[in-house]
CSV table of C-alpha atoms and ligand atoms in Angstrom, one decimal:
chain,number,residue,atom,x,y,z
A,23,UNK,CA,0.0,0.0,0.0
A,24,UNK,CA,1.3,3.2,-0.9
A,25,UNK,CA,1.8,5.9,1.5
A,26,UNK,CA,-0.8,8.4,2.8
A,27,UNK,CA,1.8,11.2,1.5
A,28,UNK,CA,2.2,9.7,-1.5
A,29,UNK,CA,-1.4,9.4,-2.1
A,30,UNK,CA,-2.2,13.2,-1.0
A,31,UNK,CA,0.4,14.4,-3.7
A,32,UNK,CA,-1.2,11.9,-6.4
A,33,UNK,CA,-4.9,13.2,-5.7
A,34,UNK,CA,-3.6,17.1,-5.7
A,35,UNK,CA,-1.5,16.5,-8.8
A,36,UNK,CA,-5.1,14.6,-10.3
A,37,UNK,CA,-7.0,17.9,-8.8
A,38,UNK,CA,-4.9,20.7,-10.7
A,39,UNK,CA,-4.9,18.7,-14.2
A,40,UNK,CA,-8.5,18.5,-14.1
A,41,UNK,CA,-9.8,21.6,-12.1
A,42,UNK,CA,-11.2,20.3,-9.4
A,43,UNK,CA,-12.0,22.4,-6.9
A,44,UNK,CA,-10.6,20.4,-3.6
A,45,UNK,CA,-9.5,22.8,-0.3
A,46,UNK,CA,-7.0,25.0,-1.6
A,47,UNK,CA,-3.2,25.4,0.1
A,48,UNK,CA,-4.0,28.4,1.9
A,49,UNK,CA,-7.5,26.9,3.5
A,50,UNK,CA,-5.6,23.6,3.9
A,51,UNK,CA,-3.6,25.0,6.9
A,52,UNK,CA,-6.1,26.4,8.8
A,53,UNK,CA,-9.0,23.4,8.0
A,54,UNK,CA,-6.1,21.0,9.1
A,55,UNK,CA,-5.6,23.0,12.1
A,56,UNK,CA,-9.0,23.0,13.2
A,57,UNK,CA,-9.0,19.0,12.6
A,58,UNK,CA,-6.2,18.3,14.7
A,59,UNK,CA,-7.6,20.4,17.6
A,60,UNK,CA,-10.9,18.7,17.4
A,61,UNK,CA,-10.0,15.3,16.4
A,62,UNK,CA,-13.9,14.6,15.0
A,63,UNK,CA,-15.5,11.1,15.7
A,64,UNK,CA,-18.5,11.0,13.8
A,65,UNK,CA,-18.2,13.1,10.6
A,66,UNK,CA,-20.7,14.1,8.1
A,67,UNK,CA,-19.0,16.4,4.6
A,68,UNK,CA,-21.0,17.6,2.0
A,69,UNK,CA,-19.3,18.0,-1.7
A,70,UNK,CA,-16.6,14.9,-1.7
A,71,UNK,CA,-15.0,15.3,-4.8
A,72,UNK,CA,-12.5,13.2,-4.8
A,73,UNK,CA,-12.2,12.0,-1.5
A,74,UNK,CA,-9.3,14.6,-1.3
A,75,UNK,CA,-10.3,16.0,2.4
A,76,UNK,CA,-12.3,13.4,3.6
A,77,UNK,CA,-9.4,11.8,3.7
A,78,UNK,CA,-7.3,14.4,5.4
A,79,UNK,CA,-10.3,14.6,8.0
A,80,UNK,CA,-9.5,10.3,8.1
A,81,UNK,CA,-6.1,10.5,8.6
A,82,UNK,CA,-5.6,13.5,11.5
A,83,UNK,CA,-9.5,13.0,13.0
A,84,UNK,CA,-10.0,10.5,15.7
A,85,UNK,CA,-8.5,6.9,15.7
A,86,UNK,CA,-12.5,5.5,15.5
A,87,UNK,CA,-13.3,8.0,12.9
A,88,UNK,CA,-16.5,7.5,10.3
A,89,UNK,CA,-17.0,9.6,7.7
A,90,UNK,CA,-20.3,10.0,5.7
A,91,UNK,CA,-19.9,12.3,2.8
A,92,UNK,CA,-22.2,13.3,0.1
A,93,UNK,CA,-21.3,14.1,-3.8
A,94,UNK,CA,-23.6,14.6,-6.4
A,95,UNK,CA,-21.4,13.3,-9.2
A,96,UNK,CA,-21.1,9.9,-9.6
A,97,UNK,CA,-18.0,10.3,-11.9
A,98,UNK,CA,-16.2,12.3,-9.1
A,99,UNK,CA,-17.4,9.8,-6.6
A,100,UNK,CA,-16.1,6.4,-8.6
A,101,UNK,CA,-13.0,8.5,-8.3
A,102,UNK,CA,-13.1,9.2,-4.4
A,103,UNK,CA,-14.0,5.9,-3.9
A,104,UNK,CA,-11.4,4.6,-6.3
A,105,UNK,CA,-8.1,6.9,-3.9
A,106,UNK,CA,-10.1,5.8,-0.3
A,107,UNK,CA,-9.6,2.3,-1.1
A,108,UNK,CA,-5.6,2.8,-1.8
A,109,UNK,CA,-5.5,4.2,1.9
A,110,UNK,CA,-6.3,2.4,5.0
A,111,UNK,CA,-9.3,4.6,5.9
A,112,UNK,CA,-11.6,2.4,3.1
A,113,UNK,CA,-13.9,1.2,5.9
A,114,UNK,CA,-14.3,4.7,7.6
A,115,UNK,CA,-15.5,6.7,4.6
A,116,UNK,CA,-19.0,6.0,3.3
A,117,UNK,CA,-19.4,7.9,-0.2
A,118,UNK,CA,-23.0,8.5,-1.1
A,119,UNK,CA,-23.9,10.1,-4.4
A,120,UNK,CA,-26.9,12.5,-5.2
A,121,UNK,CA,-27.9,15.8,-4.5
A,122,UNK,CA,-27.2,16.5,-1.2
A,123,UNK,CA,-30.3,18.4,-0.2
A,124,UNK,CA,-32.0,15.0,-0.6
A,125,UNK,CA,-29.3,13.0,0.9
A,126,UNK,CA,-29.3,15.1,4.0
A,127,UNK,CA,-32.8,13.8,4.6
A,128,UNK,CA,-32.1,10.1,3.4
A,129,UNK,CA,-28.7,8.8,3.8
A,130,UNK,CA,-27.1,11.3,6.5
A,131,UNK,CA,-29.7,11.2,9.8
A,132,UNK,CA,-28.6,6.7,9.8
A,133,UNK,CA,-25.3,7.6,11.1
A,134,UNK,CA,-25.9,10.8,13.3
A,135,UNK,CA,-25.4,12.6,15.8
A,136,UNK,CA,-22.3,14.3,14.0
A,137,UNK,CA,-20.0,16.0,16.1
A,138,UNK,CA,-17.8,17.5,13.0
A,139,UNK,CA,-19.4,18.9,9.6
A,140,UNK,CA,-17.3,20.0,6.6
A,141,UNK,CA,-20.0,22.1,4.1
A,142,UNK,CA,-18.3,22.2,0.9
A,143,UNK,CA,-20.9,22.0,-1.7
A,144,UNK,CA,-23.6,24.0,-3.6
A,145,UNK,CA,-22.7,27.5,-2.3
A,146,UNK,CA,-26.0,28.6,-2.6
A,147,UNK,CA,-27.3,26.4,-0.7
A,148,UNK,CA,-25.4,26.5,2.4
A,149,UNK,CA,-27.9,27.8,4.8
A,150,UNK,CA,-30.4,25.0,3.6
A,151,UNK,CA,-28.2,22.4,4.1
A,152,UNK,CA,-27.5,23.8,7.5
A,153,UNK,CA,-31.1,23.4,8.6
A,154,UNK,CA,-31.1,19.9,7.7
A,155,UNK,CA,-28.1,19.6,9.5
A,156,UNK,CA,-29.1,20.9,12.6
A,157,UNK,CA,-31.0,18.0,14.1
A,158,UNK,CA,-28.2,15.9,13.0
A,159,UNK,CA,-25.4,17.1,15.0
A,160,UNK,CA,-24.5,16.1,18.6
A,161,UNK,CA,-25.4,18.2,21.3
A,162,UNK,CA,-21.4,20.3,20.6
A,163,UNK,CA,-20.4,20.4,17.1
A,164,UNK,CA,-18.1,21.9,15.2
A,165,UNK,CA,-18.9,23.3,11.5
A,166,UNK,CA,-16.8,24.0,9.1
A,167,UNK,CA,-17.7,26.0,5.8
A,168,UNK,CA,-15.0,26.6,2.9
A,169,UNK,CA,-15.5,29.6,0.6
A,170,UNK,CA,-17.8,31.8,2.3
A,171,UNK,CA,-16.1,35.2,1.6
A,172,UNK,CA,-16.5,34.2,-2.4
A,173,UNK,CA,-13.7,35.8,-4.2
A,174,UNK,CA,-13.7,38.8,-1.4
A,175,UNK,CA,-17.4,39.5,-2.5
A,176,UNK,CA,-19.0,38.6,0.5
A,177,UNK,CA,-17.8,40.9,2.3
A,178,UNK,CA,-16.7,43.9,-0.6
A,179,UNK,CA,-18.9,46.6,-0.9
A,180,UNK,CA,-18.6,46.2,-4.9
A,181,UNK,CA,-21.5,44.8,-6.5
A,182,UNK,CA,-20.6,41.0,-7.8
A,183,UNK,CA,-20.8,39.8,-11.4
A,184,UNK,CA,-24.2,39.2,-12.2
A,185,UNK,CA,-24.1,35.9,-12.2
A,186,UNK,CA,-22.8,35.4,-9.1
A,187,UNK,CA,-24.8,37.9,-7.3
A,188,UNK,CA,-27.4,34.8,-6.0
A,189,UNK,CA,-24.4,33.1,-4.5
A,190,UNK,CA,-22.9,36.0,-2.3
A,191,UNK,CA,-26.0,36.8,-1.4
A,192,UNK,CA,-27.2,33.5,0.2
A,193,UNK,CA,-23.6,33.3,1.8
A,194,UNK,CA,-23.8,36.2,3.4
A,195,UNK,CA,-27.1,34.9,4.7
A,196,UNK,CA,-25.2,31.5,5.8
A,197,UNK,CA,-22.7,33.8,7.9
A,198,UNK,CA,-25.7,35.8,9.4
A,199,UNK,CA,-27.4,32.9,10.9
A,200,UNK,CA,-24.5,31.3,11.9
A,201,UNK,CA,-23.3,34.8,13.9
A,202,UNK,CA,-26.5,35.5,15.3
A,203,UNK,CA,-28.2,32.1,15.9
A,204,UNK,CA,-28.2,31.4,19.2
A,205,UNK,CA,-26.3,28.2,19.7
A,206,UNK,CA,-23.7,29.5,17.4
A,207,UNK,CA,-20.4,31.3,17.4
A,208,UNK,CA,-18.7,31.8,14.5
A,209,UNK,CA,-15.7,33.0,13.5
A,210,UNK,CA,-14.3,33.4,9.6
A,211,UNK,CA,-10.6,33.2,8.6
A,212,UNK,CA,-9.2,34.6,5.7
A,213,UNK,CA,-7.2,32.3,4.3
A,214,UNK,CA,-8.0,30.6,0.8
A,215,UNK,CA,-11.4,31.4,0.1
A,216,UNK,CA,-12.8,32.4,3.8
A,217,UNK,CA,-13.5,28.9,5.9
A,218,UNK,CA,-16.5,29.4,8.2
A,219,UNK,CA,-15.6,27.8,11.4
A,220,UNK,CA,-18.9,27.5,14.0
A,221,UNK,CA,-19.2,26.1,17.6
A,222,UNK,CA,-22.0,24.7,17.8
A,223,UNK,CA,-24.2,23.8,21.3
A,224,UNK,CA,-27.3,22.4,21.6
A,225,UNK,CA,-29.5,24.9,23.7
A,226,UNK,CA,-31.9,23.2,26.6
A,227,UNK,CA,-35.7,23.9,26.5
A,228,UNK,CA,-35.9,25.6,30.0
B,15,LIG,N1,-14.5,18.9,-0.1
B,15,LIG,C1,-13.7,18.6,-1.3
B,15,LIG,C2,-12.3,18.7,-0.9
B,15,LIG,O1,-11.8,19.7,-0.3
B,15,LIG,O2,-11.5,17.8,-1.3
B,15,LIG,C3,-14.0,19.5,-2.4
B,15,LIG,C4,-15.5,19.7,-2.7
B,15,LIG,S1,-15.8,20.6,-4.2
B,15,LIG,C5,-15.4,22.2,-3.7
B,15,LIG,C6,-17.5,20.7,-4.2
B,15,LIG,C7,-18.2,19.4,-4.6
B,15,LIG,O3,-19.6,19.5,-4.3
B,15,LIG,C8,-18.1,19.1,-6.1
B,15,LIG,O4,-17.4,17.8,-6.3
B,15,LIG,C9,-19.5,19.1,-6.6
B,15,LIG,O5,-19.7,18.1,-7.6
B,15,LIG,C10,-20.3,18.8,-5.3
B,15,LIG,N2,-21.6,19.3,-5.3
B,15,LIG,C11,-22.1,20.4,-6.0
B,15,LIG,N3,-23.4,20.5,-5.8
B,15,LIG,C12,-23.8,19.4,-5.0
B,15,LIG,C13,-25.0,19.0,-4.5
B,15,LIG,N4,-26.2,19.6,-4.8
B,15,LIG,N5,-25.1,17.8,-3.8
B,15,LIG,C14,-23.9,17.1,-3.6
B,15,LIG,N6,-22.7,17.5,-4.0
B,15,LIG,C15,-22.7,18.7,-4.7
């Protein structure tokens, strides 16, 4: 078996020739960062790819790790599921493919309570996919989501390119409910693309 270095240079080599958008170096730091303080357990992604950081969340996560994660390609997710079997974490990542708003209401509540989320998907459709998510996650979570400052729209006071006006719109609604939501703290880093990282804790009834 090759090694997990190895296989991590392979799959970012495979990601630059055919532009696919996995976490990029400057995220990379700061998401592995927040994996190795956390160590997740039970981990739900949505927007595999190609397996690239489900398997980094596999490798510096907890010893016991599982890892559900969603993709709506099915060519992107014979590829994942092609590198996670060259690693030693093939029993700890489940792949399933279709659109994740579905999935999140299917495939993802049969192995909650998550305590570690990675949103990396449909852009626009973060803040939805956080509601599904919600009832999912274990009573403290941590949430991570990559790209929400968009290009430095999100948070410029230039007006976006029409056609991503939708998108930086509905992010900037993702990091209003996860600021002000009670439950949630947020805080955003810079680096990369913006990575949303949220504390999550259940709030009692009384
Ligand atoms: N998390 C991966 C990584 O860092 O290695 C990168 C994920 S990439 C930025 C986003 C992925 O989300 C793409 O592979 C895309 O096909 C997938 N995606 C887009 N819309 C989706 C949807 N509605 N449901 C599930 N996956 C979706």
């Amino acid at each position: 078996m090759k090694t997990i270095e190895t296989l991590f240079a392979e799959m970012e080599r495979y990601a630059k020739e055919n532009h696919v958008p996995i976490i990029n170096e400057k995220g990379r730091v700061a998401f592995l960062q927040v994996i190795r303080e956390c160590r997740p357990k039970r981990v739900l992604e949505v927007g595999t790819a190609i397996g690239y950081s489900a398997l980094q969340i596999a490798h510096n996560g907890a010893e016991d790790v599982d890892i559900t994660t969603l993709e709506l390609s099915v060519d992107r997710s014979k590829i994942a599921k092609a590198y996670i079997d060259q690693s030693r974490y093939a029993g700890r990542i489940h792949i399933h493919t279709g659109d994740a708003a579905e999935l999140l209401t299917t495939e993802a509540p049969k192995a909650a309570p998550y305590d570690f989320v990675f949103i990396d998907a449909a852009k626009g459709q973060y803040v939805d996919y956080l509601q599904k998510i919600e009832p999912l996650l274990a009573d403290e979570a941590v949430i991570l989501a990559d790209n929400v400052l968009f290009r430095g729209y999100v948070r410029s006071e230039e007006k976006p390119p029409r056609r991503f006006r939708t998108i930086v719109k509905r992010l900037r609604e993702y990091i209003e409910f996860v600021t002000e939501m009670p439950g949630y703290a947020t805080e955003i880093l810079e680096n990369g693309d913006g990575l949303a990282i949220t504390r999550y804790r259940r709030l009692t009834k009384d």
